[in-house]
Coordinates of C-alpha atoms in Angstrom, one line a residue:
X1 CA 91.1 127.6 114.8
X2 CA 89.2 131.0 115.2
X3 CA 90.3 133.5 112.8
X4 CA 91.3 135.9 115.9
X5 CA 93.6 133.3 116.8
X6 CA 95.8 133.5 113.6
X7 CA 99.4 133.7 114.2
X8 CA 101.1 136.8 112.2
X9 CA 104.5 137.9 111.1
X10 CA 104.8 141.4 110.2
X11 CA 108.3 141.9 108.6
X12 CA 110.0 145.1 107.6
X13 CA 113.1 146.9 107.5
X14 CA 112.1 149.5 109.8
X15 CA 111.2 148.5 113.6
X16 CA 109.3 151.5 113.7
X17 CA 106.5 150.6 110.8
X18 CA 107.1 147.1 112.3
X19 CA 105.9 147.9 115.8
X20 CA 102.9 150.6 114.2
X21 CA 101.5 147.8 111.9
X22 CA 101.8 145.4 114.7
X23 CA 99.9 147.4 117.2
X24 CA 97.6 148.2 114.5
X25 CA 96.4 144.7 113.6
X26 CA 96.6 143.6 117.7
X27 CA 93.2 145.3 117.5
X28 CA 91.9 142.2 115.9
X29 CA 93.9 139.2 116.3
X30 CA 95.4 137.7 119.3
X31 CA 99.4 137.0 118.3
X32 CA 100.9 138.6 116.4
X33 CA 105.1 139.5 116.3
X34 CA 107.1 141.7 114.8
X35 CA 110.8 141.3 112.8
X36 CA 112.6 144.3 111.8
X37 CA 116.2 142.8 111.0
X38 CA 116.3 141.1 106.9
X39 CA 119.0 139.0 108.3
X40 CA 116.6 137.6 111.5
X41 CA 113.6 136.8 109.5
X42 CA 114.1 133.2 108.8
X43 CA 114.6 132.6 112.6
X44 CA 112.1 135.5 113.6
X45 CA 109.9 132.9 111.4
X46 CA 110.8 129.3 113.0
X47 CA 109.9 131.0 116.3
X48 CA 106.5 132.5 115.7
X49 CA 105.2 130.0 113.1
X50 CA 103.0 132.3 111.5
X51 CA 100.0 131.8 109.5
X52 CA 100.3 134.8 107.8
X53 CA 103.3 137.3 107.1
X54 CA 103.0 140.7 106.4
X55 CA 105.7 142.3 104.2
X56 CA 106.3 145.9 105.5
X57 CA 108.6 147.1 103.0
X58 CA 108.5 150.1 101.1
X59 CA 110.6 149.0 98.4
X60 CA 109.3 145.4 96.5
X61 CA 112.7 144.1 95.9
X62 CA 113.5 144.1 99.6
X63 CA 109.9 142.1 100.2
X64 CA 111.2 139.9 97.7
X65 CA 114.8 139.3 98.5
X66 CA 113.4 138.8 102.2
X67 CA 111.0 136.7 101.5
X68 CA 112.7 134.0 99.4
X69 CA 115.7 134.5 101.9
X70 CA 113.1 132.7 103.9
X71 CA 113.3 129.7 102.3
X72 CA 116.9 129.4 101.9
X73 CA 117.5 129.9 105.4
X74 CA 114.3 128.9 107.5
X75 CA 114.2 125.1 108.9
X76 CA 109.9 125.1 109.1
X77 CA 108.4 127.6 106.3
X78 CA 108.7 125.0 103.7
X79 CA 106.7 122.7 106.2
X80 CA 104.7 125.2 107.7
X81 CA 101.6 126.4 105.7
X82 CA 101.4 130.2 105.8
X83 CA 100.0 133.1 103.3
X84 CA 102.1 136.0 102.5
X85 CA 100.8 139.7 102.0
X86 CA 102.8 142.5 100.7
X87 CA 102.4 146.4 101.2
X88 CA 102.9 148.0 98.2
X89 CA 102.7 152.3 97.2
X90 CA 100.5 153.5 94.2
X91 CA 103.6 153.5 92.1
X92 CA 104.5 150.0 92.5
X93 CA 100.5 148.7 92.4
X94 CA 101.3 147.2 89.3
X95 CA 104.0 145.3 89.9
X96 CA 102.9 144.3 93.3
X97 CA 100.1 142.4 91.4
X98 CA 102.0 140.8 88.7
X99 CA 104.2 138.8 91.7
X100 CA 101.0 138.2 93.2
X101 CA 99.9 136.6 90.0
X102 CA 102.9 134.8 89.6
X103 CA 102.8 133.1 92.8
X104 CA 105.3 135.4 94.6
X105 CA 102.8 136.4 97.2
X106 CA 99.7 135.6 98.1
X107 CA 98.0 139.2 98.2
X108 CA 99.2 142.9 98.3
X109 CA 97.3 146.0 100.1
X110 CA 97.9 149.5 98.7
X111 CA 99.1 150.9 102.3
X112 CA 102.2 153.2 101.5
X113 CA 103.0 156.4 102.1
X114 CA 99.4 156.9 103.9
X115 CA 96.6 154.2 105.0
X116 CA 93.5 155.3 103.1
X117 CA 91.6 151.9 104.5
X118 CA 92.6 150.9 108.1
X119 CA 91.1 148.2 107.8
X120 CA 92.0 147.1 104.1
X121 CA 95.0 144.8 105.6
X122 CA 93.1 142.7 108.6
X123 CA 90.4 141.9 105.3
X124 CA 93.1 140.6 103.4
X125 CA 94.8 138.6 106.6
X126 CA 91.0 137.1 107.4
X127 CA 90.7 136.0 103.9
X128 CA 94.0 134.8 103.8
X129 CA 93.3 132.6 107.3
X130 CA 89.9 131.0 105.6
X131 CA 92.3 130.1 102.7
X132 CA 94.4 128.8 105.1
X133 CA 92.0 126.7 106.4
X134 CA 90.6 125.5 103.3
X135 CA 93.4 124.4 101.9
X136 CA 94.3 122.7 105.7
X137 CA 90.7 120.8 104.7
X138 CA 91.8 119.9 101.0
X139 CA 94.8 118.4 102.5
X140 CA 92.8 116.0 104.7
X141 CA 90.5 115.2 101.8
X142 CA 93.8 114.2 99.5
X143 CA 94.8 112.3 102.3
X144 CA 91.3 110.2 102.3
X145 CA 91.5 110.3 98.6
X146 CA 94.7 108.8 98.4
X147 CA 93.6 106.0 101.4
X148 CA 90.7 105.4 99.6
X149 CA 92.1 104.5 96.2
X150 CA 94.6 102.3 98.0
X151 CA 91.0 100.4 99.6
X152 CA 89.8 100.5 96.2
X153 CA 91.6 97.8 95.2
X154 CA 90.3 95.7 98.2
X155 CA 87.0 94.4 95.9
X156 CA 89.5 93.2 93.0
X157 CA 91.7 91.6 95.9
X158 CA 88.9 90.3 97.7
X159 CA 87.2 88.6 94.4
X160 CA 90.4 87.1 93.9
X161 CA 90.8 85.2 97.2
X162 CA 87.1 84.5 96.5
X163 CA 88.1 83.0 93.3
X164 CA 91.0 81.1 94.9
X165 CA 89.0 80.0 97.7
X166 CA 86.2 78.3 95.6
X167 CA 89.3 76.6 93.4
X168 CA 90.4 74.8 96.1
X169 CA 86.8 73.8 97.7
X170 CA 86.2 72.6 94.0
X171 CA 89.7 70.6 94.2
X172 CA 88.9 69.3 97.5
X173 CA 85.3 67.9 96.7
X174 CA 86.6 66.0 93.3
X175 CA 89.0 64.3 95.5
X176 CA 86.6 63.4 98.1
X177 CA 84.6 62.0 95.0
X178 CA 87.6 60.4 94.0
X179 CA 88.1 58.8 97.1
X180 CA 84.4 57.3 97.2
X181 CA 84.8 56.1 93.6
X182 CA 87.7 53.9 94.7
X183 CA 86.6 52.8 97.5
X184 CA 83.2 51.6 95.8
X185 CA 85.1 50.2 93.2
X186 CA 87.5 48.3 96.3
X187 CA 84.2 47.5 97.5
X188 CA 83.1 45.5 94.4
X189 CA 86.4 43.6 93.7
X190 CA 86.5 42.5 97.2
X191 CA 82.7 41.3 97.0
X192 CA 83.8 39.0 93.3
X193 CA 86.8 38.0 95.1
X194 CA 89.4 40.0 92.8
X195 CA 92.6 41.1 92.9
X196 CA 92.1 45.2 94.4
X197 CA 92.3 48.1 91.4
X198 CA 95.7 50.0 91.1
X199 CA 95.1 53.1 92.5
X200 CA 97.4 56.3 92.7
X201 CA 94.9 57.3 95.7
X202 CA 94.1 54.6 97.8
X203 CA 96.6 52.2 97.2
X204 CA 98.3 53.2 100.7
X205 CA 95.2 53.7 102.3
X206 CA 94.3 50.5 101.7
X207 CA 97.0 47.8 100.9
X208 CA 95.5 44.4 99.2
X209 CA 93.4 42.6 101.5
X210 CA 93.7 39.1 102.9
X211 CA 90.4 36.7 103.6
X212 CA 91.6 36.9 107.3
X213 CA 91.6 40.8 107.2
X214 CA 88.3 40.9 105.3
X215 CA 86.1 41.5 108.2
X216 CA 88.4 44.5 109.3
X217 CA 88.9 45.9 106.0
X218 CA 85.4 46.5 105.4
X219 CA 84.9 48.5 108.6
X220 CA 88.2 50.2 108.3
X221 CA 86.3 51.1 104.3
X222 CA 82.8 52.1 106.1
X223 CA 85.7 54.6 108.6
X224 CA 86.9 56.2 105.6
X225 CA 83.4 56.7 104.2
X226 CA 82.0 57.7 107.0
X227 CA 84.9 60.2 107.6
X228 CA 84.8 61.7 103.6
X229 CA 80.7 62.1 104.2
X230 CA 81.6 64.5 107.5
X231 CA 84.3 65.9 105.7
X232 CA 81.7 66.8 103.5
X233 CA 79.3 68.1 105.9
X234 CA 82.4 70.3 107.1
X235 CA 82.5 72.1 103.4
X236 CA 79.3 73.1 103.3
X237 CA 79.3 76.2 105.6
X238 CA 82.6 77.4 104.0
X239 CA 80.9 77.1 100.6
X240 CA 78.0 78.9 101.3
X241 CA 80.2 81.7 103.6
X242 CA 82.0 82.4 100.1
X243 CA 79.5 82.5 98.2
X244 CA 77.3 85.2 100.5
X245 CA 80.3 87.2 102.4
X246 CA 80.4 89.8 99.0
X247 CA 76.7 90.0 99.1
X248 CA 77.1 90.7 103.3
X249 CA 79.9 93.3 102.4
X250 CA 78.0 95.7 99.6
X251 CA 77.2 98.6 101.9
X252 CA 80.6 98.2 102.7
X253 CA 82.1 97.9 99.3
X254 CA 79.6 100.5 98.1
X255 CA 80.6 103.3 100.0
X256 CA 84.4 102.7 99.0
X257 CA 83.2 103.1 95.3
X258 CA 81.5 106.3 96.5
X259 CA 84.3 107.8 97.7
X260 CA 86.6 106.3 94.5
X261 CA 84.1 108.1 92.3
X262 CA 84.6 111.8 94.1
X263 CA 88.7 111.5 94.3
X264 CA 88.1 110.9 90.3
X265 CA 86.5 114.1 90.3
X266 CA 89.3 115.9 92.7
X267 CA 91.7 117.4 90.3
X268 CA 95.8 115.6 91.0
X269 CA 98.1 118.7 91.8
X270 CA 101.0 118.9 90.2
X271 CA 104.0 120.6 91.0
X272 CA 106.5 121.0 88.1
X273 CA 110.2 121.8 88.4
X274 CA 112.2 122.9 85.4
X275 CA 114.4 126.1 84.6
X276 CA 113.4 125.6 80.8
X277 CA 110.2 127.6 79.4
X278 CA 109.3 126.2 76.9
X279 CA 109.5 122.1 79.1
X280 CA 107.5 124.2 81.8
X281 CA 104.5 125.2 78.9
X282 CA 104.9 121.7 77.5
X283 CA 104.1 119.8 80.6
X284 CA 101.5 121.9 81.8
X285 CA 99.4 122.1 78.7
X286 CA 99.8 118.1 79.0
X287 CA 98.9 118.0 82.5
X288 CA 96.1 120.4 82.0
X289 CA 94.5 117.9 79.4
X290 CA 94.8 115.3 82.1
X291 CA 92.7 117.2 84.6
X292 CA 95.9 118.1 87.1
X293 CA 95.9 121.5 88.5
X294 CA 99.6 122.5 87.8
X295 CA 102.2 124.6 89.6
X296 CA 105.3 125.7 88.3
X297 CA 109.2 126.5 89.7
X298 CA 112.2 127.4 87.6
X299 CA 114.5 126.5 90.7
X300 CA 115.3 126.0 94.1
X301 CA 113.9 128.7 95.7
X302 CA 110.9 129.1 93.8
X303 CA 109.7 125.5 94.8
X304 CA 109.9 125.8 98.6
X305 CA 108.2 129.0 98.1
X306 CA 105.5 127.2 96.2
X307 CA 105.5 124.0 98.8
X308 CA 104.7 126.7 101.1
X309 CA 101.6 127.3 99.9
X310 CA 100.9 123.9 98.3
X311 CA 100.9 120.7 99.0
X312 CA 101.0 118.7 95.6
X313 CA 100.5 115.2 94.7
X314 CA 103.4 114.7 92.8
X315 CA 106.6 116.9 91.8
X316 CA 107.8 116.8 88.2
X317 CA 111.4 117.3 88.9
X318 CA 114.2 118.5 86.5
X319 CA 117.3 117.7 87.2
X320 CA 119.4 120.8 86.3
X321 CA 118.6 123.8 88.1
X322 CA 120.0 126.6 88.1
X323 CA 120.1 127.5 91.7
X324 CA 121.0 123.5 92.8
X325 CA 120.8 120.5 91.2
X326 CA 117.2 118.2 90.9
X327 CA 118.8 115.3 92.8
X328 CA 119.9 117.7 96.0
X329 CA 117.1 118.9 95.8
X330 CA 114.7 116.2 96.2
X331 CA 116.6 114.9 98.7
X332 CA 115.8 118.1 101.1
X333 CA 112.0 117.8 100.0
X334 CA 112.2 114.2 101.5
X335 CA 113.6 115.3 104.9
X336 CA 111.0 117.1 105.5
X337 CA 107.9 114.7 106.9
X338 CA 105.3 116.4 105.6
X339 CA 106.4 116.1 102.3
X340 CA 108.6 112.9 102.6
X341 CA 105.5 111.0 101.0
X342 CA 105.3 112.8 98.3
X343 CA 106.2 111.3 95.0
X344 CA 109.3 112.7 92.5
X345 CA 109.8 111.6 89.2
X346 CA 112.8 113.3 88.0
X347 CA 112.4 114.7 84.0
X348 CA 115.8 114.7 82.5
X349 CA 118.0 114.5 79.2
X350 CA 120.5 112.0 81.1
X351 CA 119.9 108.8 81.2
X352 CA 123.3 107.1 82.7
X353 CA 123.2 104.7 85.4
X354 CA 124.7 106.8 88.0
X355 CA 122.5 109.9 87.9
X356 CA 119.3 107.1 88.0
X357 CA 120.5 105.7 90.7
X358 CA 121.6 108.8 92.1
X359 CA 118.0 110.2 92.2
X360 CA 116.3 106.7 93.4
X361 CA 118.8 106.8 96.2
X362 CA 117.8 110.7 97.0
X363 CA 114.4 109.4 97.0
X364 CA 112.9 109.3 93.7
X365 CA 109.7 107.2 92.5
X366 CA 110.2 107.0 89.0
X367 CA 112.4 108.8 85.9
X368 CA 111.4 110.1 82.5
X369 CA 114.0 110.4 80.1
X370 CA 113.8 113.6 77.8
X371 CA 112.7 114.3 75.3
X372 CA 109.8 112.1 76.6
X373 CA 107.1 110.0 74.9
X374 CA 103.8 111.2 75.8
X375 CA 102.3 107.4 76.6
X376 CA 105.1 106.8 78.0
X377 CA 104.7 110.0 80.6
X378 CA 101.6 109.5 81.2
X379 CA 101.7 105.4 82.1
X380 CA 104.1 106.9 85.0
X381 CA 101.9 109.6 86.2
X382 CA 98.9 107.0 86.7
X383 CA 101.1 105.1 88.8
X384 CA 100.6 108.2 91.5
X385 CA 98.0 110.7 90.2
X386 CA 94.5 110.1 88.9
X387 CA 94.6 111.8 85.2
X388 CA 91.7 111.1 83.9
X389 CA 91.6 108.9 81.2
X390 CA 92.3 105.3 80.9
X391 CA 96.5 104.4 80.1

C-alpha cells in the first residue's frame, strides 16, 4: 500500500472542523471520511475501515470517551489495525502526551485554536501509515516464527523415525540370521540322520522330515535360503537410504535452525490483563526478565484498545475485571479470527472446577492459580512464547 492510499477517519463533534480537516488532508491522501456524530462513530468506523483516525475534538475527554466508545460498540476496530491521532490546544499539550504515553493514542498534534504547521498533522498520519505497515510486516514475521518453531521439531521427529527405522532393520536381519542358523543346523541333523532340533522358528516351516520326503525337503530348505539371501539383498538399499537421507536433508534442516535461531532473538509480546497494580508491575517485571515485550490493560475496554494496535503472542488474562469478567471476555477475543489463535491463560485467585472449566470452554490454553509460583509460571509460558532461558 502507498502511503497516499491510507484510509482516514477524521472524527469530531463539530461537522464543520470535520469537513475543514477533511478537505485539508484530501490534499495528500486519496480516502479519507468524515464523522461528526459521537453516537455514529463506531459505525462511521466499520464502514470506512480506516488506517488512521484523527480525533478532532477540542476537549480531551470527548476524544477519549469517543474513542474507547469505539471499541464497545464497533464490530471490526478490534480486528482492524489502525493508529489513532488526537488534536490537542496548548493548554492540554501536557495531558495529550501523557495518554499518548500510556497507550491511549498513538500521537497528538498541537492544532487548536489556530494551525501554526499545516502540515504538522499529514507528518504524523505518514508516520503513523509506515508504522502501520511495519507492524503489518512484524505480524507476518511472528507468523513464520511461530511456523517455524512448530518445523523445528521436525529434526528431533525425524531422528526418531530414523531411530525406529534402524530398530526394526536390526530386528529383521537377526531373524533372517536366525532363520539360516536353523536351517543349517536342520541341515546337519538331516545329513547324521537325527531326529530335527526343536525350534520356536522353524518348526512350522519345516515339520520333521520323512526318508521319502528327503529329496523335497532339501530343495524346499535351499527355497527358504535362497529367499532369506534376496530378502537380504532387499534390506540393503533401505539401510543405506537411512543412513544418508539426514545427510541429503542438511541444507534443508540447516536453514530451519537458521530461522529457529532469529525467532530466539524476536522478543514474545505479551499482553497482560489485570485491574490490580501491583499483579500488573509484578508480571511485567517478570516478563521483562524473560525477554517479552509487555503490554498492559486494567479491563475491557482498555484491551481491545490495545489489540487494536497490537497483536500479541499471548494474553495474560485476569479473571475479575472491573468492566466484564476475564472468562466473557476471552470468549469475545476468540470470535474474532484474527485473534482466535491466540493463546489465553487466565491468572486468577479461584481455583474451583467450574470457573476452570468455565474458561477452557470460553477458550482458554492454560490457568495459573494466584498467588502463582514463578517456575511454575514460567513452565506454562514456554508452552507458547519463547522466554529465553531454559525451564
Amino acid at each position: 500500500m502507498k502511503i497516499s492510499e491510507l484510509r482516514i477517519l477524521v472524527a469530531s463533534e463539530s461537522d464543520a472542523d470535520a469537513q475543514q480537516i477533511g478537505a485539508m488532508l484530501a490534499h495528500e491522501f486519496d480516502n479519507v471520511a468524515t464523522s461528526a456524530k459521537e453516537e455514529r462513530f463506531a459505525d462511521d468506523f466499520d464502514t470506512a475501515m480506516p488506517d488512521v483516525v484523527v480525533l478532532a475534538f477540542h476537549e480531551l475527554e470527548a476524544a477519549e470517551r469517543c474513542h474507547l466508545g469505539l471499541y464497545r460498540h464497533s464490530k471490526i476496530a478490534h480486528a482492524q489495525p489502525h493508529r489513532s491521532i488526537v488534536l490537542c490546544s496548548k493548554d492540554n499539550v501536557r495531558r495529550a502526551f501523557e495518554l499518548c504515553r500510556k497507550g491511549y493514542f498513538d500521537d497528538y498534534v498541537l492544532f487548536w485554536p489556530m494551525v501554526f504547521d499545516s502540515t504538522r498533522l499529514a507528518m504524523s498520519i505518514i508516520i503513523a501509515g509506515r508504522s502501520l505497515l511495519t507492524g503489518q510486516s512484524d505480524a507476518v514475521s511472528r507468523r513464520v516464527f511461530a511456523s517455524a518453531d512448530v518445523a523445528g521439531t521436525l529434526e528431533t521427529a525425524l531422528d526418531e523415525q530414523l531411530e525406529a527405522g534402524r530398530s526394526h532393520l536390526s530386528r529383521l536381519d537377526s531373524q533372517f540370521s536366525a532363520v539360516e542358523r536353523e536351517l543349517s543346523a536342520f541341515d546337519t541333523h538331516f545329513e547324521l540322520d537325527l531326529d530335527p532340533p526343536e525350534s520356536d522358528t522353524a518348526s512350522d516351516v519345516l515339520p520333521a522330515p520323512t526318508e521319502a520326503q528327503g529329496g523335497t525337503l532339501a530343495r524346499a530348505t535351499d527355497g527358504v535360503r535362497y529367499a532369506v539371501e534376496q530378502s537380504r539383498k532387499e534390506v540393503v538399499p533401505l539401510t543405506t537410504w537411512i543412513n544418508n537421507v539426514k545427510r541429503d536433508l542438511t541444507p534443508q534442516l540447516e536453514a530451519v535452525r537458521t530461522i529457529r535461531s532469529l525467532a530466539a532473538e524476536r522478543l514474545a509480546v505479551v499482553l497482560v490483563v489485570d485491574d490490580d497494580e501491583f499483579q500488573r508491575k509484578l508480571l511485567t517485571r517478570l516478563l521483562e526478565t524473560l525477554r517479552c515485550q509487555v503490554h498492559v490493560a486494567q479491563n475491557g475496554a482498555d484491551t481491545f484498545a490495545t489489540l487494536g494496535r497490537h497483536r500479541p503472542d499471548l494474553i495474560l488474562m485476569d479473571i475479575e475485571l472491573p468492566d466484564t469478567d476475564g472468562i466473557t471476555l476471552t470468549r469475545r477475543i476468540k470470535a474474532i479470527p484474527a485473534l482466535a489463535q491466540t493463546p489465553i491463560v487466565m491468572i486468577t485467585g479461584h481455583s474451583e472446577p467450574q470457573t476452570i472449566a468455565a474458561s477452557i470452554k470460553a477458550g482458554a490454553s492454560d490457568f495459573v492459580v494466584k498467588p502463582f509460583d514463578r517456575t511454575v509460571l514460567m513452565k506454562k509460558l514456554a508452552r507458547f512464547v519463547f522466554i529465553g532461558e531454559d525451564v
